[in-house]
PDB file of C-alpha atoms in Angstrom:
ATOM      1  CA  MET A 726      22.895  46.256   4.770  1.00  0.00           C
ATOM      2  CA  GLN A 727      26.146  44.443   5.541  1.00  0.00           C
ATOM      3  CA  GLY A 728      26.266  40.827   4.322  1.00  0.00           C
ATOM      4  CA  MET A 729      23.126  40.953   2.159  1.00  0.00           C
ATOM      5  CA  ASP A 730      25.072  39.840  -0.933  1.00  0.00           C
ATOM      6  CA  ARG A 731      26.266  36.664   0.832  1.00  0.00           C
ATOM      7  CA  LEU A 732      23.018  35.685   2.514  1.00  0.00           C
ATOM      8  CA  LEU A 733      22.250  33.015  -0.097  1.00  0.00           C
ATOM      9  CA  GLU A 734      25.674  31.515   0.541  1.00  0.00           C
ATOM     10  CA  LEU A 735      24.809  31.275   4.235  1.00  0.00           C
ATOM     11  CA  GLN A 736      21.426  29.790   3.371  1.00  0.00           C
ATOM     12  CA  GLY A 737      23.135  27.174   1.210  1.00  0.00           C
ATOM     13  CA  LEU A 738      25.423  26.195   4.078  1.00  0.00           C
ATOM     14  CA  ASP A 739      22.505  25.951   6.489  1.00  0.00           C
ATOM     15  CA  SER A 740      20.369  23.924   4.070  1.00  0.00           C
ATOM     16  CA  THR A 741      23.239  21.503   3.524  1.00  0.00           C
ATOM     17  CA  ALA A 742      23.757  21.175   7.276  1.00  0.00           C
ATOM     18  CA  ASP A 743      20.022  20.559   7.793  1.00  0.00           C
ATOM     19  CA  ARG A 744      20.037  17.760   5.208  1.00  0.00           C
ATOM     20  CA  LEU A 745      23.118  16.176   6.759  1.00  0.00           C
ATOM     21  CA  LEU A 746      21.628  16.342  10.243  1.00  0.00           C
ATOM     22  CA  ALA A 747      18.343  14.840   9.054  1.00  0.00           C
ATOM     23  CA  ARG A 748      20.184  12.016   7.331  1.00  0.00           C
ATOM     24  CA  ARG A 749      22.304  11.417  10.431  1.00  0.00           C
ATOM     25  CA  ARG A 750      19.160  11.118  12.563  1.00  0.00           C
ATOM     26  CA  VAL A 751      17.775   8.519  10.149  1.00  0.00           C
ATOM     27  CA  LEU A 752      20.993   6.505  10.238  1.00  0.00           C
ATOM     28  CA  GLU A 753      21.363   6.760  14.012  1.00  0.00           C
ATOM     29  CA  SER A 754      17.774   5.619  14.525  1.00  0.00           C
ATOM     30  CA  GLY A 755      18.713   2.406  12.749  1.00  0.00           C
ATOM     31  CA  GLY A 756      15.418   2.249  10.872  1.00  0.00           C
ATOM     32  CA  GLU A 757      16.893   1.268   7.519  1.00  0.00           C
ATOM     33  CA  LEU A 758      19.161  -1.339   9.070  1.00  0.00           C
ATOM     34  CA  ALA A 759      16.354  -2.704  11.245  1.00  0.00           C
ATOM     35  CA  THR A 760      14.140  -3.119   8.168  1.00  0.00           C
ATOM     36  CA  ALA A 761      16.926  -4.872   6.258  1.00  0.00           C
ATOM     37  CA  ARG A 762      17.610  -7.186   9.202  1.00  0.00           C
ATOM     38  CA  ALA A 763      13.909  -7.980   9.526  1.00  0.00           C
ATOM     39  CA  HIS A 764      13.767  -8.918   5.831  1.00  0.00           C
ATOM     40  CA  ALA A 765      16.851 -11.094   6.279  1.00  0.00           C
ATOM     41  CA  SER A 766      15.341 -12.840   9.302  1.00  0.00           C
ATOM     42  CA  ALA A 767      12.074 -13.454   7.445  1.00  0.00           C
ATOM     43  CA  ALA A 768      13.953 -14.912   4.454  1.00  0.00           C
ATOM     44  CA  GLU A 769      15.994 -17.173   6.722  1.00  0.00           C
ATOM     45  CA  ALA A 770      12.852 -18.322   8.523  1.00  0.00           C
ATOM     46  CA  ALA A 771      11.167 -19.146   5.200  1.00  0.00           C
ATOM     47  CA  HIS A 772      14.201 -21.186   4.152  1.00  0.00           C
ATOM     48  CA  GLY A 773      14.251 -22.926   7.516  1.00  0.00           C
ATOM     49  CA  GLU A 774      10.598 -23.954   7.201  1.00  0.00           C
ATOM     50  CA  LEU A 775      11.246 -25.456   3.778  1.00  0.00           C
ATOM     51  CA  GLN A 776      14.238 -27.344   5.127  1.00  0.00           C
ATOM     52  CA  LEU A 777      12.090 -28.774   7.919  1.00  0.00           C
ATOM     53  CA  ALA A 778       9.468 -29.817   5.378  1.00  0.00           C
ATOM     54  CA  LEU A 779      12.190 -31.547   3.344  1.00  0.00           C
ATOM     55  CA  SER A 780      13.410 -33.410   6.425  1.00  0.00           C
ATOM     56  CA  GLU A 781       9.869 -34.580   7.136  1.00  0.00           C
ATOM     57  CA  LEU A 782       9.468 -35.777   3.552  1.00  0.00           C
ATOM     58  CA  ASP A 783      12.775 -37.632   3.793  1.00  0.00           C
ATOM     59  CA  ARG A 784      11.496 -39.455   6.884  1.00  0.00           C
ATOM     60  CA  ASP A 785       8.246 -40.337   5.116  1.00  0.00           C
ATOM     61  CA  GLN A 786      10.152 -41.495   2.045  1.00  0.00           C
ATOM     62  CA  SER A 787      12.440 -43.687   4.120  1.00  0.00           C
ATOM     63  CA  LYS A 788       9.439 -45.195   5.902  1.00  0.00           C
ATOM     64  CA  ILE A 789       7.602 -45.986   2.656  1.00  0.00           C
ATOM     65  CA  GLU A 790      10.746 -47.411   1.026  1.00  0.00           C
ATOM     66  CA  HIS A 791      11.115 -49.716   4.024  1.00  0.00           C
ATOM     67  CA  GLU A 792       7.476 -50.802   3.706  1.00  0.00           C
ATOM     68  CA  VAL A 793       7.853 -51.446  -0.032  1.00  0.00           C
ATOM     69  CA  ASP A 794      10.951 -53.537   0.587  1.00  0.00           C
ATOM     70  CA  SER A 795       9.225 -55.463   3.373  1.00  0.00           C
ATOM     71  CA  LEU A 796       6.168 -56.196   1.209  1.00  0.00           C
ATOM     72  CA  ALA A 797       8.392 -57.315  -1.661  1.00  0.00           C
ATOM     73  CA  GLN A 798      10.251 -59.698   0.622  1.00  0.00           C
ATOM     74  CA  LYS A 799       7.027 -61.097   2.020  1.00  0.00           C
ATOM     75  CA  ALA A 800       5.553 -61.589  -1.458  1.00  0.00           C
ATOM     76  CA  SER A 801       8.753 -63.281  -2.628  1.00  0.00           C
ATOM     77  CA  ALA A 802       8.769 -65.614   0.364  1.00  0.00           C
ATOM     78  CA  GLU A 803       5.117 -66.533  -0.142  1.00  0.00           C
ATOM     79  CA  GLU A 804       5.665 -67.162  -3.865  1.00  0.00           C
ATOM     80  CA  LYS A 805       8.521 -69.510  -2.958  1.00  0.00           C
ATOM     81  CA  ARG A 806       6.171 -71.430  -0.674  1.00  0.00           C
ATOM     82  CA  LEU A 807       3.567 -71.481  -3.444  1.00  0.00           C
ATOM     83  CA  TYR A 808       5.845 -73.261  -5.866  1.00  0.00           C
ATOM     84  CA  ASP A 809       8.177 -75.295  -3.672  1.00  0.00           C
ATOM     85  CA  GLY A 810       5.648 -78.083  -3.240  1.00  0.00           C
ATOM     86  CA  SER A 811       5.404 -77.719   0.503  1.00  0.00           C
ATOM     87  CA  ILE A 812       1.672 -76.966   0.256  1.00  0.00           C
ATOM     88  CA  VAL A 813      -0.559 -79.497  -1.462  1.00  0.00           C
ATOM     89  CA  ASN A 814      -3.973 -78.555  -0.087  1.00  0.00           C
ATOM     90  CA  ALA A 815      -5.932 -76.733  -2.796  1.00  0.00           C
ATOM     91  CA  LYS A 816      -7.669 -74.374  -0.391  1.00  0.00           C
ATOM     92  CA  GLU A 817      -4.378 -73.445   1.235  1.00  0.00           C
ATOM     93  CA  LEU A 818      -2.837 -72.803  -2.192  1.00  0.00           C
ATOM     94  CA  GLU A 819      -5.797 -70.600  -3.169  1.00  0.00           C
ATOM     95  CA  SER A 820      -5.531 -68.674   0.084  1.00  0.00           C
ATOM     96  CA  LEU A 821      -1.785 -68.220  -0.427  1.00  0.00           C
ATOM     97  CA  GLN A 822      -2.328 -66.912  -3.951  1.00  0.00           C
ATOM     98  CA  ARG A 823      -4.819 -64.348  -2.619  1.00  0.00           C
ATOM     99  CA  GLU A 824      -2.300 -63.308   0.046  1.00  0.00           C
ATOM    100  CA  ILE A 825       0.433 -62.885  -2.576  1.00  0.00           C
ATOM    101  CA  GLU A 826      -1.893 -60.770  -4.750  1.00  0.00           C
ATOM    102  CA  ASN A 827      -2.786 -58.659  -1.727  1.00  0.00           C
ATOM    103  CA  LEU A 828       0.884 -58.118  -0.884  1.00  0.00           C
ATOM    104  CA  LYS A 829       1.664 -57.099  -4.465  1.00  0.00           C
ATOM    105  CA  ARG A 830      -1.326 -54.745  -4.555  1.00  0.00           C
ATOM    106  CA  ARG A 831      -0.260 -53.112  -1.291  1.00  0.00           C
ATOM    107  CA  ARG A 832       3.278 -52.844  -2.607  1.00  0.00           C
ATOM    108  CA  ALA A 833       2.036 -51.164  -5.823  1.00  0.00           C
ATOM    109  CA  ASP A 834      -0.063 -48.712  -3.794  1.00  0.00           C
ATOM    110  CA  ARG A 835       2.921 -47.802  -1.632  1.00  0.00           C
ATOM    111  CA  GLU A 836       5.127 -47.427  -4.702  1.00  0.00           C
ATOM    112  CA  ASP A 837       2.590 -44.966  -6.151  1.00  0.00           C
ATOM    113  CA  GLU A 838       2.688 -43.031  -2.886  1.00  0.00           C
ATOM    114  CA  LEU A 839       6.477 -43.086  -2.996  1.00  0.00           C
ATOM    115  CA  LEU A 840       6.520 -41.725  -6.546  1.00  0.00           C
ATOM    116  CA  ALA A 841       4.130 -38.889  -5.631  1.00  0.00           C
ATOM    117  CA  LEU A 842       6.212 -38.094  -2.574  1.00  0.00           C
ATOM    118  CA  MET A 843       9.427 -37.995  -4.634  1.00  0.00           C
ATOM    119  CA  GLU A 844       7.815 -35.610  -7.142  1.00  0.00           C
ATOM    120  CA  ARG A 845       6.656 -33.402  -4.277  1.00  0.00           C
ATOM    121  CA  ARG A 846      10.144 -33.480  -2.782  1.00  0.00           C
ATOM    122  CA  GLU A 847      11.677 -32.393  -6.089  1.00  0.00           C
ATOM    123  CA  THR A 848       9.441 -29.307  -6.158  1.00  0.00           C
ATOM    124  CA  LEU A 849      10.044 -28.577  -2.494  1.00  0.00           C
ATOM    125  CA  GLU A 850      13.797 -28.926  -2.919  1.00  0.00           C
ATOM    126  CA  ALA A 851      13.746 -26.397  -5.786  1.00  0.00           C
ATOM    127  CA  ASP A 852      11.770 -24.003  -3.567  1.00  0.00           C
ATOM    128  CA  ALA A 853      14.248 -24.523  -0.730  1.00  0.00           C
ATOM    129  CA  ASN A 854      17.212 -23.811  -3.006  1.00  0.00           C
ATOM    130  CA  ALA A 855      15.559 -20.632  -4.261  1.00  0.00           C
ATOM    131  CA  ALA A 856      14.746 -19.596  -0.679  1.00  0.00           C
ATOM    132  CA  GLU A 857      18.347 -20.228   0.373  1.00  0.00           C
ATOM    133  CA  LYS A 858      19.609 -18.018  -2.456  1.00  0.00           C
ATOM    134  CA  THR A 859      17.165 -15.267  -1.503  1.00  0.00           C
ATOM    135  CA  SER A 860      18.145 -15.559   2.150  1.00  0.00           C
ATOM    136  CA  MET A 861      21.837 -15.195   1.334  1.00  0.00           C
ATOM    137  CA  GLU A 862      21.175 -12.188  -0.910  1.00  0.00           C
ATOM    138  CA  VAL A 863      19.000 -10.414   1.662  1.00  0.00           C
ATOM    139  CA  ARG A 864      21.485 -11.097   4.469  1.00  0.00           C
ATOM    140  CA  SER A 865      24.308  -9.779   2.288  1.00  0.00           C
ATOM    141  CA  GLU A 866      22.270  -6.629   1.587  1.00  0.00           C
ATOM    142  CA  SER A 867      21.666  -6.183   5.319  1.00  0.00           C
ATOM    143  CA  GLU A 868      25.387  -6.386   5.983  1.00  0.00           C
ATOM    144  CA  ARG A 869      26.071  -3.961   3.131  1.00  0.00           C
ATOM    145  CA  ILE A 870      23.600  -1.442   4.557  1.00  0.00           C
ATOM    146  CA  GLU A 871      25.230  -1.734   7.968  1.00  0.00           C
ATOM    147  CA  VAL A 872      28.729  -1.108   6.622  1.00  0.00           C
ATOM    148  CA  ALA A 873      27.546   1.642   4.270  1.00  0.00           C
ATOM    149  CA  GLY A 874      25.651   3.322   7.113  1.00  0.00           C
ATOM    150  CA  GLN A 875      28.732   3.413   9.295  1.00  0.00           C
ATOM    151  CA  GLY A 876      30.752   4.897   6.438  1.00  0.00           C
ATOM    152  CA  GLU A 877      28.036   7.450   5.673  1.00  0.00           C
ATOM    153  CA  LEU A 878      27.850   8.535   9.313  1.00  0.00           C
ATOM    154  CA  SER A 879      31.579   9.108   9.296  1.00  0.00           C
ATOM    155  CA  GLU A 880      31.373  11.122   6.076  1.00  0.00           C
ATOM    156  CA  ILE A 881      28.478  13.188   7.441  1.00  0.00           C
ATOM    157  CA  GLY A 882      30.582  14.070  10.476  1.00  0.00           C
ATOM    158  CA  VAL A 883      33.406  15.294   8.233  1.00  0.00           C
ATOM    159  CA  GLN A 884      31.034  17.366   6.073  1.00  0.00           C
ATOM    160  CA  LEU A 885      29.278  18.902   9.064  1.00  0.00           C
ATOM    161  CA  THR A 886      32.592  19.911  10.630  1.00  0.00           C
ATOM    162  CA  ALA A 887      33.673  21.572   7.392  1.00  0.00           C
ATOM    163  CA  SER A 888      30.304  23.318   6.946  1.00  0.00           C
ATOM    164  CA  ILE A 889      30.332  24.651  10.513  1.00  0.00           C
ATOM    165  CA  ALA A 890      33.848  25.996  10.051  1.00  0.00           C
ATOM    166  CA  VAL A 891      32.851  27.874   6.886  1.00  0.00           C
ATOM    167  CA  ARG A 892      29.704  29.222   8.562  1.00  0.00           C
ATOM    168  CA  GLU A 893      31.639  30.476  11.578  1.00  0.00           C
ATOM    169  CA  ALA A 894      34.004  32.323   9.261  1.00  0.00           C
ATOM    170  CA  LEU A 895      31.075  33.763   7.282  1.00  0.00           C
ATOM    171  CA  THR A 896      28.714  34.991  10.024  1.00  0.00           C
ATOM    172  CA  PRO A 897      30.906  37.926  11.211  1.00  0.00           C
ATOM    173  CA  LEU A 898      30.398  39.464   7.759  1.00  0.00           C
ATOM    174  CA  PHE A 899      26.682  39.998   8.422  1.00  0.00           C
ATOM    175  CA  ASP A 900      24.919  42.842  10.140  1.00  0.00           C
ATOM    176  CA  PRO A 901      23.695  41.409  13.489  1.00  0.00           C
ATOM    177  CA  GLU A 902      20.124  42.589  12.867  1.00  0.00           C
ATOM    178  CA  LEU A 903      20.048  40.947   9.416  1.00  0.00           C
ATOM    179  CA  LEU A 904      21.446  37.723  10.836  1.00  0.00           C
ATOM    180  CA  GLU A 905      18.893  37.740  13.634  1.00  0.00           C
ATOM    181  CA  LEU A 906      16.041  38.316  11.173  1.00  0.00           C
ATOM    182  CA  TYR A 907      17.327  35.555   8.918  1.00  0.00           C
ATOM    183  CA  GLU A 908      17.584  33.077  11.814  1.00  0.00           C
ATOM    184  CA  ASP A 909      14.108  33.987  13.053  1.00  0.00           C
ATOM    185  CA  ILE A 910      12.531  33.459   9.615  1.00  0.00           C
ATOM    186  CA  ARG A 911      14.496  30.250   9.084  1.00  0.00           C
ATOM    187  CA  SER A 912      13.132  28.799  12.315  1.00  0.00           C
ATOM    188  CA  GLN A 913       9.569  29.490  11.154  1.00  0.00           C
ATOM    189  CA  LYS A 914       9.901  28.546   7.483  1.00  0.00           C
ATOM    190  CA  LYS A 915      11.279  25.008   7.483  1.00  0.00           C
ATOM    191  CA  GLY A 916      14.896  26.102   7.479  1.00  0.00           C
ATOM    192  CA  ILE A 917      14.641  28.562   4.599  1.00  0.00           C
ATOM    193  CA  GLY A 918      15.115  32.167   5.719  1.00  0.00           C
ATOM    194  CA  ALA A 919      16.405  33.657   2.466  1.00  0.00           C
ATOM    195  CA  ALA A 920      15.596  32.868  -1.151  1.00  0.00           C
ATOM    196  CA  ALA A 921      16.567  34.067  -4.601  1.00  0.00           C
ATOM    197  CA  LEU A 922      14.163  36.222  -6.598  1.00  0.00           C
ATOM    198  CA  VAL A 923      14.340  34.962 -10.191  1.00  0.00           C
ATOM    199  CA  ASP A 924      12.098  36.311 -12.957  1.00  0.00           C
ATOM    200  CA  GLY A 925       9.745  37.698 -10.358  1.00  0.00           C
ATOM    201  CA  VAL A 926       9.344  34.321  -8.600  1.00  0.00           C
ATOM    202  CA  CYS A 927      10.281  33.734  -4.967  1.00  0.00           C
ATOM    203  CA  GLY A 928      12.628  30.767  -4.619  1.00  0.00           C
ATOM    204  CA  GLY A 929      11.197  30.022  -1.176  1.00  0.00           C
ATOM    205  CA  CYS A 930       7.464  29.693  -1.787  1.00  0.00           C
ATOM    206  CA  HIS A 931       7.635  29.655  -5.618  1.00  0.00           C
ATOM    207  CA  GLU A 932       4.952  32.316  -5.909  1.00  0.00           C
ATOM    208  CA  LYS A 933       5.165  34.936  -8.633  1.00  0.00           C
ATOM    209  CA  LEU A 934       5.113  38.406  -7.177  1.00  0.00           C
ATOM    210  CA  SER A 935       2.788  41.052  -8.566  1.00  0.00           C
ATOM    211  CA  ALA A 936       4.154  43.757 -10.872  1.00  0.00           C
ATOM    212  CA  MET A 937       3.322  46.357  -8.227  1.00  0.00           C
ATOM    213  CA  GLU A 938       5.244  44.439  -5.551  1.00  0.00           C
ATOM    214  CA  LEU A 939       8.234  43.944  -7.855  1.00  0.00           C
ATOM    215  CA  ASP A 940       8.335  47.663  -8.566  1.00  0.00           C
ATOM    216  CA  LYS A 941       8.155  48.340  -4.852  1.00  0.00           C
ATOM    217  CA  LEU A 942      11.047  45.953  -4.161  1.00  0.00           C
ATOM    218  CA  LYS A 943      13.199  47.701  -6.765  1.00  0.00           C
ATOM    219  CA  LYS A 944      12.872  50.907  -4.795  1.00  0.00           C
ATOM    220  CA  THR A 945      13.524  49.226  -1.439  1.00  0.00           C
ATOM    221  CA  GLN A 946      16.984  50.032  -0.059  1.00  0.00           C
ATOM    222  CA  GLY A 947      16.951  47.731   2.959  1.00  0.00           C
ATOM    223  CA  VAL A 948      15.821  44.150   3.412  1.00  0.00           C
ATOM    224  CA  LYS A 949      13.447  42.883   0.716  1.00  0.00           C
ATOM    225  CA  ARG A 950      10.726  40.456   1.791  1.00  0.00           C
ATOM    226  CA  CYS A 951       8.408  38.181  -0.187  1.00  0.00           C
ATOM    227  CA  GLU A 952       4.816  39.426  -0.045  1.00  0.00           C
ATOM    228  CA  TYR A 953       3.591  35.810   0.348  1.00  0.00           C
ATOM    229  CA  CYS A 954       5.984  33.886   2.586  1.00  0.00           C
ATOM    230  CA  ARG A 955       7.875  36.899   4.077  1.00  0.00           C
ATOM    231  CA  ARG A 956      11.259  35.321   3.429  1.00  0.00           C
ATOM    232  CA  ILE A 957      14.205  37.591   2.682  1.00  0.00           C
ATOM    233  CA  LEU A 958      14.586  37.997  -1.065  1.00  0.00           C
ATOM    234  CA  ILE A 959      17.934  38.274  -2.827  1.00  0.00           C
ATOM    235  CA  GLY A 960      18.070  39.437  -6.412  1.00  0.00           C
TER     236      GLY A 960
END
């Protein structure tokens, strides 16, 4: 039958076109880019939250530093009064000493809080720096996917145009009935209408044909079909 020897060539062209079309649908749907952008947005949000936490810690640190300074000044002023001779009453001096001790104790407590806060800030700052790096990397990857996708779509268009041109030049070489059968099978069998028969195995369904069937195919003059998947066999 006319064109039988080039049916696998046609199948190759059609399979390539199917893959290109499937890939184009994926790219045009924007799924990959949407996922990349979502990851980038999540990374940026995580970095933003850490930055806000750092700002809050900075405010707390500034507040505590101010309190420590204020307590130190108060304690210093009271100590000056204690020793400048302005107070001679024993009870007043005892009360002032207790007040100075209280101020110093409060100052020490706040300094401990300040130290803990500074240690926490150091850890948080390291996390924020790491999050910023991750955010920049993920955003860069998102932009790369977008640019690459646009380039790939363009390349797919070129390849499809070339494949269609070759197919249009090839199809007149086939017997119309064979071409119709091939197209009908291809529509039912996931795009594969013809397959090579290699060592008794169908390249379409990958089943090994029986010895009786292989002998029958050798004697067949027309179109050979797989006994399992009914695809056209070449070989």
